[in-house]
Amino acid sequence: MKSLLKIENISKKYPNSKKHALFNFDLDIFPGEVIAIVGKSGSGKSTFLRCLNGLTETSNGNIYFKQRDTKSMSSKEYRKYRTNIGFIFQNYNLQDRISVLDNVLTGLLGQRSPLMTTFGLWSKQDKEKAKSILFEMGLSQHIQKRADQLSGGEKQRVSIARALIQDPKIILADEPVASLDPPTAKKILDDLKTKCKKRKIAVVINLHDIEMALKYSDRIVGLRNGKKVWDSPSSEATKESFKQIYQKT
Amino acid sequence: MNKKMTILFFVVLFLWACYETEVSFKSLINGFSDVNFFISEMFPPDFSEVSKVFPDFITTLKMAFVSTFYGAFLAYPIAIFAANTVTKNKFLNVFFRFFLNLVRTIPDLLLAALCVALFGANPFAGIIALSFFSFGIISKLLYESLESLDENSFDPIKAVGGSWLSKIKYGIAPAVLPQFLSYCLYVFEINIRAAAIIGLVGAGGIGTWLNINFDLGQYNKISSLLLTLFLIVAIIDFISAKIRKRLMGS
């Protein structure tokens, strides 16, 4: 099977930092699989996800999307590439002062004419699509509410809806449930997984909770000090493997 | 030691500035005798003409409103170009910041006099002058608000491949809207007073009547106009403060 996203030897060193946040990292992401990235805080998980869609620039290495090097893309092509990737943030990163519906529609900003969307002109199909995804996420009664009126769990559902409306090939989720209580976290991850499996979207998810990582992923990738120290199917991961990932340096 | 030197420096600076500008208690006390004259002339206020010039009060309010609107309309895009969180172009940032500083250097009364010379002694001249004045303040305040925005809050727009315009509409505009409206209201408050003052140089509104009565020595009429203006400003300040508090609170 051909990989959807091929990550080759990427490194990242932030200015004013002596250490690499990410070092010679390789990974192939295949369509429809769920990969959990695990590691201590500061191990480079967030940096890795942010490098994949260019929110953080890599210092070295290449990323290929469907065999095409993302570095060779023009800025317009790169924006197009980004429309294939949904991103879910730990702190939801919704626009608090606009409606839930509008927040979901922002997921389409890269695919619609900037001039139309700047005047808030969305097609009927787009609005219907947003509503149906919100319905699917169990948020139909909140559609017209302002985003800041929602609870944490509801906000994260909105941000999943915002990612799903893109019809992405991949969803990157950076600690999506770290700010939520365990029952809500479980429900959100259940939902995220089923909705993505149904649509055959690949998911790369940063998790610090080992139990959750084992339960929701097909594959576990361990990061320590910016380096990949583990990569195996979740079924093969044992207590020993986690010891190796989390061991003190 | 350092602290003492600093205090000494400011004391010397103060005394030198007083000396150079010929500030003295003597002239202040001499001036007070004239104040007595003015006050006795001003009271009791003569309200007989207030109803007659009331339309000019309304003109002053209209001038303040329209010029706040023009100023805000111009300030919005310029502040966007000046703020490096929004526009990632050093040249544009520096250019527009320089332009903003330039606009703010021109005193409003001078601007009004210039506009009267250009457009004649009418409210339009006043509106143009006040629009510049409003533009200067709003753009400065807004640009500072934009600079203080957390750049990570634009990540979702960037992540979905959104354009620069999308970033402004969905990332920036909702985030700074309360501040922006609050600045506009604040400038509207200032503009009412400023509109009355620039009327002195002939730019229309109630200031024209202040000027005429001053020239005629009818101080009791001036006091009635000032008291009416005070009442109007107080009411608008009160309402505007309430609205601003709600905007910033939510």
Coordinates of C-alpha atoms in Angstrom, one line a residue:
Chain A
M1 CA 0.0 0.0 0.0
K2 CA 1.3 3.5 -0.9
S3 CA 1.7 5.9 2.0
L4 CA -0.5 9.0 2.2
L5 CA 2.1 11.0 3.9
K6 CA 5.7 10.1 3.9
I7 CA 7.9 11.9 6.5
E8 CA 11.6 11.6 5.7
N9 CA 14.3 12.6 8.2
I10 CA 12.6 15.7 9.5
S11 CA 14.3 17.8 12.2
K12 CA 13.4 20.9 14.0
K13 CA 15.5 23.2 16.1
Y14 CA 13.9 26.3 17.5
P15 CA 16.0 29.5 17.5
N16 CA 17.5 30.2 20.9
S17 CA 17.4 26.5 21.8
K18 CA 20.5 24.2 22.0
K19 CA 18.6 21.0 21.6
H20 CA 16.6 19.6 18.7
A21 CA 12.9 19.5 19.3
L22 CA 12.7 16.8 16.6
F23 CA 15.6 14.9 15.2
N24 CA 15.8 12.8 12.0
F25 CA 12.2 11.6 12.3
D26 CA 10.8 9.1 9.7
L27 CA 7.2 7.9 9.5
D28 CA 4.8 6.6 6.8
I29 CA 1.2 7.3 7.4
F30 CA -1.3 5.1 5.5
P31 CA -4.9 5.8 4.6
G32 CA -7.4 5.2 7.3
E33 CA -5.0 4.2 10.1
V34 CA -5.0 5.6 13.6
I35 CA -1.6 6.4 15.0
A36 CA -1.0 7.4 18.6
I37 CA 2.1 9.4 19.2
V38 CA 3.2 9.0 22.8
G39 CA 5.9 10.5 24.9
K40 CA 6.6 12.7 27.9
S41 CA 5.8 16.4 27.6
G42 CA 8.5 18.2 25.8
S43 CA 9.4 15.1 23.8
G44 CA 8.5 16.8 20.5
K45 CA 4.9 15.4 19.9
S46 CA 3.4 18.8 19.3
T47 CA 6.3 20.0 17.2
F48 CA 5.9 16.9 15.1
L49 CA 2.2 17.4 14.4
R50 CA 2.7 21.1 13.7
C51 CA 5.5 20.4 11.2
L52 CA 3.2 18.1 9.2
N53 CA 1.0 20.9 8.1
G54 CA 3.5 23.7 8.3
L55 CA 2.2 25.5 11.4
T56 CA 5.9 25.1 12.4
E57 CA 8.6 25.0 9.8
T58 CA 10.9 22.1 9.7
S59 CA 14.7 22.8 9.8
N60 CA 15.6 19.7 7.7
G61 CA 14.0 16.8 5.9
N62 CA 11.1 16.3 3.6
I63 CA 7.4 15.5 3.7
Y64 CA 5.7 13.8 0.8
F65 CA 2.0 14.0 0.3
K66 CA 0.9 11.4 -2.2
Q67 CA 4.5 11.1 -3.4
R68 CA 4.7 14.9 -4.0
D69 CA 7.4 16.8 -2.0
T70 CA 5.6 19.5 0.0
K71 CA 8.7 21.7 -0.2
S72 CA 8.4 21.9 -4.0
M73 CA 4.9 23.3 -3.7
S74 CA 4.0 26.9 -4.5
S75 CA 2.3 28.8 -1.6
K76 CA -1.0 28.3 -3.4
E77 CA -0.4 24.6 -3.8
Y78 CA 0.6 24.4 -0.2
R79 CA -2.6 26.0 0.9
K80 CA -4.4 23.3 -1.2
Y81 CA -2.3 20.6 0.5
R82 CA -3.5 22.0 3.9
T83 CA -7.1 21.6 2.9
N84 CA -6.4 17.8 3.0
I85 CA -5.4 17.9 6.6
G86 CA -7.7 18.6 9.5
F87 CA -6.2 19.9 12.8
I88 CA -7.6 19.5 16.3
F89 CA -6.0 21.6 19.0
Q90 CA -5.8 20.9 22.7
N91 CA -7.4 24.2 23.6
Y92 CA -10.0 23.9 20.8
N93 CA -8.9 27.2 19.2
L94 CA -12.4 28.1 18.2
Q95 CA -13.4 31.7 17.5
D96 CA -15.3 32.4 20.7
R97 CA -17.3 35.4 19.4
I98 CA -18.9 33.7 16.3
S99 CA -21.5 31.1 16.1
V100 CA -20.9 27.3 16.3
L101 CA -22.1 27.0 12.7
D102 CA -19.7 29.7 11.5
N103 CA -16.9 28.0 13.4
V104 CA -17.5 24.8 11.5
L105 CA -17.7 26.6 8.2
T106 CA -14.2 28.1 8.8
G107 CA -13.0 24.5 8.1
L108 CA -13.8 25.3 4.4
L109 CA -11.9 28.6 4.2
G110 CA -9.1 27.1 2.1
Q111 CA -11.5 25.6 -0.4
R112 CA -13.8 28.5 -1.1
S113 CA -13.3 31.9 -2.7
P114 CA -11.7 34.2 -0.1
L115 CA -13.8 37.1 -1.4
M116 CA -17.1 35.3 -0.9
T117 CA -16.2 34.0 2.6
T118 CA -14.9 37.3 3.7
F119 CA -18.4 38.7 3.2
G120 CA -19.8 35.7 5.1
L121 CA -21.3 34.3 1.9
W122 CA -21.5 30.5 2.2
S123 CA -23.5 28.4 -0.2
K124 CA -26.6 26.6 0.9
Q125 CA -24.8 23.2 0.4
D126 CA -21.9 24.3 2.7
K127 CA -24.3 25.4 5.4
E128 CA -26.3 22.1 5.1
K129 CA -23.2 20.1 5.3
A130 CA -22.0 21.9 8.4
K131 CA -25.4 21.4 10.0
S132 CA -25.5 17.7 9.2
I133 CA -22.0 17.2 10.7
L134 CA -23.0 19.1 13.8
F135 CA -26.1 16.9 14.0
E136 CA -23.8 13.8 13.7
M137 CA -21.7 15.2 16.5
G138 CA -24.7 15.6 18.7
L139 CA -24.6 19.4 18.6
S140 CA -27.7 20.3 16.6
Q141 CA -29.3 22.2 19.5
H142 CA -26.2 24.5 19.7
I143 CA -25.9 25.5 16.0
Q144 CA -26.7 29.2 16.5
K145 CA -25.0 29.6 19.9
R146 CA -21.8 31.5 20.3
A147 CA -18.9 29.2 20.7
D148 CA -18.0 30.7 24.1
Q149 CA -21.3 29.5 25.5
L150 CA -20.3 25.8 25.1
S151 CA -18.6 23.5 27.6
G152 CA -15.1 22.1 27.0
G153 CA -16.4 18.8 25.6
E154 CA -18.8 20.5 23.3
K155 CA -16.1 22.9 22.1
Q156 CA -13.9 20.0 21.2
R157 CA -16.8 18.4 19.3
V158 CA -17.2 21.6 17.3
S159 CA -13.5 21.5 16.4
I160 CA -13.8 17.9 15.3
A161 CA -16.8 19.0 13.1
R162 CA -14.6 21.8 11.7
A163 CA -12.0 19.2 10.7
L164 CA -14.5 16.8 9.3
I165 CA -16.2 19.4 7.0
Q166 CA -12.9 19.7 5.2
D167 CA -13.3 16.1 3.9
P168 CA -9.6 15.7 4.9
K169 CA -7.4 12.7 4.1
I170 CA -5.7 13.0 7.5
I171 CA -6.7 14.5 10.9
L172 CA -3.9 15.6 13.2
A173 CA -5.1 15.9 16.8
D174 CA -2.7 17.5 19.3
E175 CA -3.7 16.3 22.9
P176 CA -7.3 16.7 22.0
V177 CA -8.7 15.5 25.4
A178 CA -6.0 16.7 27.8
S179 CA -8.2 19.5 29.0
L180 CA -11.2 17.3 29.6
D181 CA -12.5 15.0 32.4
P182 CA -12.0 11.3 31.8
P183 CA -15.6 10.3 30.9
T184 CA -15.9 13.2 28.4
A185 CA -12.4 12.4 27.0
K186 CA -13.5 8.8 26.4
K187 CA -16.6 9.9 24.5
I188 CA -14.8 12.3 22.4
L189 CA -12.1 9.8 21.4
D190 CA -14.8 7.2 20.7
D191 CA -16.5 9.6 18.4
L192 CA -13.4 10.8 16.7
K193 CA -12.3 7.3 15.9
T194 CA -15.7 6.0 14.6
K195 CA -16.3 9.1 12.5
C196 CA -12.8 8.9 11.0
K197 CA -12.9 5.1 10.4
K198 CA -16.3 5.6 8.6
R199 CA -14.8 8.2 6.3
K200 CA -11.4 6.3 6.0
I201 CA -9.5 9.3 7.3
A202 CA -6.1 8.6 8.8
V203 CA -5.7 10.0 12.3
V204 CA -2.4 11.0 14.0
I205 CA -3.2 11.7 17.6
N206 CA -0.9 13.0 20.4
L207 CA -1.8 11.3 23.7
H208 CA 0.1 11.2 27.0
D209 CA -2.3 8.6 28.5
I210 CA -1.0 5.1 27.7
E211 CA -4.3 3.3 28.3
M212 CA -6.1 5.6 25.8
A213 CA -3.3 5.3 23.3
L214 CA -3.6 1.5 23.4
K215 CA -7.3 1.5 23.2
Y216 CA -7.9 3.9 20.3
S217 CA -4.9 3.4 18.0
D218 CA -3.9 0.9 15.4
R219 CA -0.3 1.8 15.8
I220 CA 1.9 3.4 18.5
V221 CA 4.8 5.6 17.9
G222 CA 7.0 6.6 20.8
L223 CA 9.0 9.8 21.0
R224 CA 11.8 10.6 23.4
N225 CA 13.9 13.8 23.2
G226 CA 12.7 14.4 19.7
K227 CA 13.7 11.0 18.4
K228 CA 11.5 8.1 17.4
V229 CA 12.1 5.3 19.9
W230 CA 9.2 3.0 19.2
D231 CA 7.0 2.1 16.2
S232 CA 4.7 -0.9 16.3
P233 CA 1.1 -2.1 16.0
S234 CA -0.7 -1.3 19.2
S235 CA -1.3 -5.0 19.8
E236 CA 2.4 -5.5 20.0
A237 CA 3.1 -2.7 22.5
T238 CA 3.8 -4.0 26.0
K239 CA 4.6 -2.4 29.4
E240 CA 8.2 -2.8 28.5
S241 CA 7.8 -0.7 25.4
F242 CA 6.3 2.1 27.3
K243 CA 9.1 1.9 29.9
Q244 CA 11.5 2.4 27.0
I245 CA 9.6 5.4 25.7
Y246 CA 9.1 7.1 29.1
Q247 CA 12.4 6.1 30.7
K248 CA 14.4 8.9 32.4
T249 CA 17.3 10.3 30.5
Chain B
M1 CA 22.4 58.2 45.1
N2 CA 20.9 57.4 41.7
K3 CA 17.4 58.2 43.0
K4 CA 18.4 61.5 44.4
M5 CA 20.1 62.5 41.2
T6 CA 16.9 61.6 39.3
I7 CA 14.8 63.8 41.6
L8 CA 17.3 66.6 41.4
F9 CA 17.3 66.3 37.6
F10 CA 13.5 66.7 37.4
V11 CA 13.4 69.6 39.9
V12 CA 16.0 71.4 37.9
L13 CA 14.2 70.7 34.6
F14 CA 10.9 71.9 36.1
L15 CA 12.4 75.1 37.4
W16 CA 14.2 75.8 34.2
A17 CA 11.0 75.2 32.2
C18 CA 9.1 77.5 34.5
Y19 CA 11.7 80.2 34.1
E20 CA 11.9 79.9 30.3
T21 CA 8.1 80.0 29.9
E22 CA 7.8 82.9 32.5
V23 CA 5.5 81.1 34.8
S24 CA 5.0 83.1 38.0
F25 CA 2.6 83.2 40.9
K26 CA 2.3 86.9 40.4
S27 CA 0.7 86.7 37.0
L28 CA -1.5 83.8 38.2
I29 CA -2.8 86.0 41.0
N30 CA -3.2 89.0 38.7
G31 CA -5.2 86.8 36.4
F32 CA -7.5 85.9 39.2
S33 CA -9.0 89.4 39.4
D34 CA -10.1 89.0 35.8
V35 CA -11.6 85.6 36.6
N36 CA -13.8 87.4 39.1
F37 CA -15.0 89.6 36.3
F38 CA -15.7 86.7 34.0
I39 CA -17.6 84.7 36.6
S40 CA -19.8 87.6 37.6
E41 CA -20.5 88.2 33.9
M42 CA -21.3 84.6 33.3
F43 CA -23.8 84.2 36.1
P44 CA -26.7 83.9 36.0
P45 CA -26.6 82.1 32.6
D46 CA -28.9 83.4 30.0
F47 CA -30.8 80.5 28.5
S48 CA -32.9 82.6 26.2
E49 CA -31.0 81.7 23.1
V50 CA -30.3 78.0 23.8
S51 CA -33.5 76.8 22.1
K52 CA -32.6 79.0 19.1
V53 CA -29.2 77.5 18.7
F54 CA -30.2 74.0 19.6
P55 CA -30.0 72.8 15.9
D56 CA -26.3 73.7 16.1
F57 CA -25.8 71.5 19.1
I58 CA -27.3 68.7 17.0
T59 CA -24.9 69.7 14.2
T60 CA -22.0 69.3 16.6
L61 CA -23.2 65.9 17.5
K62 CA -23.6 65.0 13.9
M63 CA -20.1 66.2 13.1
A64 CA -18.7 64.1 16.0
F65 CA -20.7 61.0 14.8
V66 CA -19.9 61.3 11.1
S67 CA -16.2 62.0 11.7
T68 CA -15.9 59.1 14.1
F69 CA -17.4 56.9 11.5
Y70 CA -15.0 58.1 8.7
G71 CA -12.0 57.9 11.1
A72 CA -12.9 54.3 12.1
F73 CA -13.5 53.3 8.5
L74 CA -10.0 54.5 7.5
A75 CA -8.3 53.3 10.7
Y76 CA -9.3 49.7 10.3
P77 CA -7.3 48.8 7.2
I78 CA -4.4 51.0 8.1
A79 CA -4.0 49.4 11.5
I80 CA -4.1 46.0 9.9
F81 CA -1.2 47.0 7.7
A82 CA 0.7 48.5 10.6
A83 CA 0.4 45.5 12.9
N84 CA 3.1 42.9 12.4
T85 CA 0.9 40.1 13.8
V86 CA -1.4 40.5 10.9
T87 CA 0.7 41.8 8.0
K88 CA 4.0 39.9 7.7
N89 CA 5.8 42.6 5.8
K90 CA 8.3 44.7 7.6
F91 CA 8.3 47.4 5.0
L92 CA 4.5 47.9 5.1
N93 CA 4.6 47.8 8.9
V94 CA 7.2 50.5 9.2
F95 CA 5.7 52.6 6.4
F96 CA 2.2 52.7 7.9
R97 CA 3.4 53.2 11.5
F98 CA 5.4 56.2 10.3
F99 CA 2.3 57.5 8.5
L100 CA 0.3 57.1 11.7
N101 CA 2.8 59.0 13.7
L102 CA 2.8 61.7 11.1
V103 CA -1.0 62.1 11.3
R104 CA -1.0 62.3 15.1
T105 CA 1.7 65.0 15.1
I106 CA -0.7 67.5 13.5
P107 CA -2.7 69.4 16.2
D108 CA -6.5 69.2 15.7
L109 CA -7.0 72.9 15.9
L110 CA -4.4 73.5 13.2
L111 CA -6.0 70.8 11.1
A112 CA -9.4 72.5 11.5
A113 CA -8.0 75.9 10.5
L114 CA -6.4 74.3 7.4
C115 CA -9.7 72.6 6.5
V116 CA -11.6 75.8 6.9
A117 CA -9.1 77.5 4.6
L118 CA -9.6 74.7 2.1
F119 CA -13.4 73.9 2.3
G120 CA -14.8 77.1 3.7
A121 CA -16.3 77.9 7.2
N122 CA -18.8 75.1 7.4
P123 CA -19.4 71.8 9.2
F124 CA -17.9 69.9 6.3
A125 CA -14.5 71.4 7.1
G126 CA -15.0 70.4 10.7
I127 CA -15.9 66.9 9.8
I128 CA -12.8 66.4 7.6
A129 CA -10.6 67.8 10.4
L130 CA -12.2 65.6 13.0
S131 CA -12.1 62.5 10.8
F132 CA -8.3 62.8 10.6
F133 CA -8.2 63.4 14.3
S134 CA -10.4 60.3 15.0
F135 CA -8.4 58.3 12.5
G136 CA -5.2 59.1 14.3
I137 CA -6.4 57.9 17.7
I138 CA -8.4 54.8 16.6
S139 CA -5.7 53.5 14.3
K140 CA -3.1 53.9 17.0
L141 CA -5.2 52.1 19.7
L142 CA -6.4 49.4 17.3
Y143 CA -2.9 48.7 16.0
E144 CA -1.8 48.2 19.5
S145 CA -4.6 45.8 20.2
L146 CA -3.8 43.9 17.0
E147 CA -0.1 43.6 18.0
S148 CA -1.1 42.1 21.4
L149 CA -3.2 39.3 19.8
D150 CA -1.9 35.8 20.3
E151 CA -0.6 34.6 17.0
N152 CA -1.5 31.0 17.8
S153 CA -5.2 32.0 17.7
F154 CA -4.8 32.3 13.9
D155 CA -3.5 28.7 13.6
P156 CA -6.9 27.1 12.8
I157 CA -7.3 29.5 9.8
K158 CA -3.7 28.8 8.6
A159 CA -4.2 25.1 9.2
V160 CA -7.2 24.8 6.8
G161 CA -5.4 26.7 4.1
G162 CA -7.2 30.0 4.7
S163 CA -6.0 33.2 3.0
W164 CA -4.9 36.5 4.5
L165 CA -8.4 37.8 4.0
S166 CA -9.9 34.8 5.8
K167 CA -7.4 35.4 8.7
I168 CA -8.7 38.9 9.0
K169 CA -12.4 38.1 8.8
Y170 CA -12.5 34.9 10.9
G171 CA -9.4 35.3 13.1
I172 CA -8.9 39.0 13.8
A173 CA -12.1 40.8 13.3
P174 CA -14.1 38.9 15.9
A175 CA -11.2 39.0 18.4
V176 CA -10.7 42.8 18.3
L177 CA -14.3 43.8 17.7
P178 CA -15.1 44.7 21.3
Q179 CA -12.0 46.8 21.6
F180 CA -12.6 48.4 18.3
L181 CA -16.1 49.5 19.1
S182 CA -15.0 50.6 22.5
Y183 CA -12.3 52.9 20.9
C184 CA -14.9 54.3 18.5
L185 CA -17.2 55.2 21.4
Y186 CA -14.3 56.8 23.3
V187 CA -13.3 58.8 20.3
F188 CA -17.0 59.8 19.7
E189 CA -17.0 61.2 23.3
I190 CA -13.8 63.2 22.6
N191 CA -15.1 64.3 19.3
I192 CA -18.1 66.0 20.8
R193 CA -15.9 68.3 22.8
A194 CA -13.4 68.7 20.0
A195 CA -16.3 69.5 17.6
A196 CA -17.3 72.3 19.9
I197 CA -13.8 73.6 20.1
I198 CA -13.0 73.6 16.4
G199 CA -16.2 75.5 15.8
L200 CA -14.1 78.4 17.2
V201 CA -12.1 78.6 14.0
G202 CA -15.3 78.6 12.0
A203 CA -15.8 74.9 11.4
G204 CA -19.5 75.0 12.1
G205 CA -21.6 73.7 15.0
I206 CA -22.0 75.2 18.5
G207 CA -18.4 76.4 18.5
T208 CA -19.5 79.2 16.1
W209 CA -22.0 80.5 18.7
L210 CA -19.3 80.3 21.4
N211 CA -17.1 82.4 19.2
I212 CA -19.7 85.0 18.3
N213 CA -20.8 85.4 22.0
F214 CA -17.2 85.7 23.1
D215 CA -16.6 88.4 20.6
L216 CA -19.7 90.3 21.7
G217 CA -18.8 89.9 25.3
Q218 CA -22.0 88.1 26.1
Y219 CA -20.6 85.8 28.8
N220 CA -23.9 84.9 30.3
K221 CA -24.9 83.3 27.0
I222 CA -21.6 81.5 26.8
S223 CA -22.2 80.0 30.2
S224 CA -25.7 78.8 29.1
L225 CA -24.2 77.1 26.0
L226 CA -21.4 75.5 28.0
L227 CA -23.8 74.2 30.6
T228 CA -26.0 72.7 27.9
L229 CA -23.0 71.2 26.2
F230 CA -21.9 69.8 29.6
L231 CA -25.2 68.2 30.1
I232 CA -25.2 66.6 26.6
V233 CA -21.6 65.3 27.0
A234 CA -22.4 64.0 30.5
I235 CA -25.4 62.0 29.2
I236 CA -23.4 60.6 26.2
D237 CA -20.4 59.8 28.4
F238 CA -22.7 57.9 30.8
I239 CA -24.4 55.8 28.1
S240 CA -21.1 55.2 26.2
A241 CA -19.3 54.1 29.4
K242 CA -22.1 51.6 30.1
I243 CA -21.8 50.2 26.6
R244 CA -18.1 50.0 26.7
K245 CA -18.1 48.2 30.0
R246 CA -20.4 45.6 28.5
L247 CA -18.3 45.3 25.4
M248 CA -15.1 44.7 27.3
G249 CA -16.7 42.5 29.9
S250 CA -18.3 40.0 27.5

